[in-house]
mmCIF file of C-alpha atoms in Angstrom:
data_model
loop_
_atom_site.group_PDB
_atom_site.id
_atom_site.type_symbol
_atom_site.label_atom_id
_atom_site.label_comp_id
_atom_site.label_asym_id
_atom_site.label_seq_id
_atom_site.Cartn_x
_atom_site.Cartn_y
_atom_site.Cartn_z
ATOM 1 C CA UNK A 1 12.388 56.278 -67.585
ATOM 2 C CA UNK A 2 15.137 55.735 -70.151
ATOM 3 C CA UNK A 3 14.011 52.171 -70.739
ATOM 4 C CA UNK A 4 10.519 53.434 -71.634
ATOM 5 C CA UNK A 5 11.863 55.892 -74.205
ATOM 6 C CA UNK A 6 14.303 53.389 -75.685
ATOM 7 C CA UNK A 7 11.575 50.747 -75.952
ATOM 8 C CA UNK A 8 9.337 53.270 -77.724
ATOM 9 C CA UNK A 9 12.044 53.993 -80.292
ATOM 10 C CA UNK A 10 12.431 50.237 -80.846
ATOM 11 C CA UNK A 11 8.627 49.934 -81.193
ATOM 12 C CA UNK A 12 8.588 52.729 -83.797
ATOM 13 C CA UNK A 13 11.323 50.929 -85.747
ATOM 14 C CA UNK A 14 9.383 47.660 -85.622
ATOM 15 C CA UNK A 15 6.206 49.406 -86.769
ATOM 16 C CA UNK A 16 8.119 50.992 -89.626
ATOM 17 C CA UNK A 17 9.594 47.688 -90.780
ATOM 18 C CA UNK A 18 6.401 45.620 -90.491
ATOM 19 C CA UNK A 19 3.626 48.067 -91.435
ATOM 20 C CA UNK A 20 3.653 48.762 -95.175
ATOM 21 C CA UNK A 21 1.260 51.708 -94.862
ATOM 22 C CA UNK A 22 3.548 53.451 -92.379
ATOM 23 C CA UNK A 23 6.473 52.884 -94.734
ATOM 24 C CA UNK A 24 4.455 54.561 -97.525
ATOM 25 C CA UNK A 25 3.660 57.494 -95.207
ATOM 26 C CA UNK A 26 7.360 57.919 -94.544
ATOM 27 C CA UNK A 27 8.192 57.928 -98.246
ATOM 28 C CA UNK A 28 5.292 60.205 -99.243
ATOM 29 C CA UNK A 29 5.048 62.720 -96.421
ATOM 30 C CA UNK A 30 7.209 62.689 -93.292
ATOM 31 C CA UNK A 31 4.598 64.510 -91.170
ATOM 32 C CA UNK A 32 2.406 61.395 -90.862
ATOM 33 C CA UNK A 33 5.403 59.426 -89.690
ATOM 34 C CA UNK A 34 6.144 62.168 -87.141
ATOM 35 C CA UNK A 35 2.536 61.923 -85.898
ATOM 36 C CA UNK A 36 3.106 58.204 -85.419
ATOM 37 C CA UNK A 37 6.320 58.872 -83.474
ATOM 38 C CA UNK A 38 4.565 61.433 -81.276
ATOM 39 C CA UNK A 39 1.656 59.068 -80.603
ATOM 40 C CA UNK A 40 3.956 56.213 -79.544
ATOM 41 C CA UNK A 41 6.301 58.380 -77.474
ATOM 42 C CA UNK A 42 3.266 60.261 -76.143
ATOM 43 C CA UNK A 43 2.093 57.034 -74.562
ATOM 44 C CA UNK A 44 4.444 57.903 -71.693
ATOM 45 C CA UNK A 45 1.961 60.653 -70.832
ATOM 46 C CA UNK A 46 0.004 58.097 -68.817
ATOM 47 C CA UNK A 47 2.571 58.786 -66.115
ATOM 48 C CA UNK A 48 0.644 61.991 -65.419
ATOM 49 C CA UNK A 49 -1.310 59.975 -62.868
ATOM 50 C CA UNK A 50 1.824 59.944 -60.717
ATOM 51 C CA UNK A 51 0.979 63.539 -59.814
ATOM 52 C CA UNK A 52 -2.033 62.223 -57.859
ATOM 53 C CA UNK A 53 0.147 59.978 -55.687
ATOM 54 C CA UNK A 54 1.758 60.923 -52.425
ATOM 55 C CA UNK A 55 4.751 60.919 -52.711
ATOM 56 C CA UNK A 56 4.816 61.549 -56.464
ATOM 57 C CA UNK A 57 7.756 59.195 -56.943
ATOM 58 C CA UNK A 58 8.638 56.293 -54.695
ATOM 59 C CA UNK A 59 11.315 53.911 -56.011
ATOM 60 C CA UNK A 60 10.065 51.157 -53.686
ATOM 61 C CA UNK A 61 6.454 51.281 -54.884
ATOM 62 C CA UNK A 62 4.983 49.161 -57.648
ATOM 63 C CA UNK A 63 3.069 51.476 -59.976
ATOM 64 C CA UNK A 64 0.749 48.762 -61.281
ATOM 65 C CA UNK A 65 -2.599 49.050 -59.496
ATOM 66 C CA UNK A 66 -1.352 52.014 -57.464
ATOM 67 C CA UNK A 67 -1.858 54.666 -60.131
ATOM 68 C CA UNK A 68 -5.203 55.139 -61.858
ATOM 69 C CA UNK A 69 -4.013 54.800 -65.457
ATOM 70 C CA UNK A 70 -1.745 51.893 -64.485
ATOM 71 C CA UNK A 71 -4.507 49.786 -62.954
ATOM 72 C CA UNK A 72 -5.955 46.464 -64.032
ATOM 73 C CA UNK A 73 -9.254 48.298 -64.517
ATOM 74 C CA UNK A 74 -7.920 50.547 -67.283
ATOM 75 C CA UNK A 75 -5.838 47.916 -69.082
ATOM 76 C CA UNK A 76 -8.859 46.583 -71.023
ATOM 77 C CA UNK A 77 -9.345 50.115 -72.393
ATOM 78 C CA UNK A 78 -5.819 50.089 -73.792
ATOM 79 C CA UNK A 79 -6.408 46.634 -75.308
ATOM 80 C CA UNK A 80 -9.718 47.766 -76.847
ATOM 81 C CA UNK A 81 -7.849 50.735 -78.318
ATOM 82 C CA UNK A 82 -5.854 48.262 -80.416
ATOM 83 C CA UNK A 83 -9.056 47.345 -82.248
ATOM 84 C CA UNK A 84 -9.744 50.847 -83.587
ATOM 85 C CA UNK A 85 -9.113 51.637 -87.228
ATOM 86 C CA UNK A 86 -7.150 54.796 -86.486
ATOM 87 C CA UNK A 87 -3.485 53.810 -86.602
ATOM 88 C CA UNK A 88 -2.393 56.669 -84.356
ATOM 89 C CA UNK A 89 -4.767 55.531 -81.607
ATOM 90 C CA UNK A 90 -3.785 51.896 -82.077
ATOM 91 C CA UNK A 91 -0.088 52.632 -81.845
ATOM 92 C CA UNK A 92 -0.645 54.948 -78.877
ATOM 93 C CA UNK A 93 -2.409 52.087 -77.064
ATOM 94 C CA UNK A 94 0.357 49.698 -78.112
ATOM 95 C CA UNK A 95 2.891 52.111 -76.612
ATOM 96 C CA UNK A 96 0.850 52.295 -73.394
ATOM 97 C CA UNK A 97 0.696 48.496 -73.159
ATOM 98 C CA UNK A 98 4.455 48.324 -73.711
ATOM 99 C CA UNK A 99 4.876 50.931 -70.965
ATOM 100 C CA UNK A 100 2.675 48.929 -68.595
ATOM 101 C CA UNK A 101 4.531 45.730 -69.448
ATOM 102 C CA UNK A 102 7.826 47.366 -68.545
ATOM 103 C CA UNK A 103 6.321 48.683 -65.292
ATOM 104 C CA UNK A 104 5.072 45.182 -64.499
ATOM 105 C CA UNK A 105 8.538 43.716 -65.087
ATOM 106 C CA UNK A 106 9.928 46.426 -62.824
ATOM 107 C CA UNK A 107 7.442 45.364 -60.130
ATOM 108 C CA UNK A 108 8.495 41.725 -60.469
ATOM 109 C CA UNK A 109 12.170 42.639 -60.112
ATOM 110 C CA UNK A 110 11.367 44.731 -57.049
ATOM 111 C CA UNK A 111 10.250 41.774 -54.939
#
């Protein structure tokens, strides 16, 4: 779980350095930047689907394709979310895709 949170902080830093509009938000009004932080870190909320699994946590189980929001069927939704104009939604979806990428790497290292 720590790797997900650390990667989200790194993603927020990268967004800040490469997105000029976000940098202006930060200079003008910090609340918009906080909304961005909450939307990226909030992308970890997709782990709520673990509550539907039995057992809820299994260290020897690959989460990709086992949990509903971690399936190959929902990944196109997260990619489509990157195309929306709303930056908060786009960065939320980017955070989710980063989360799924880290889960996928975890699955590869498991076998």
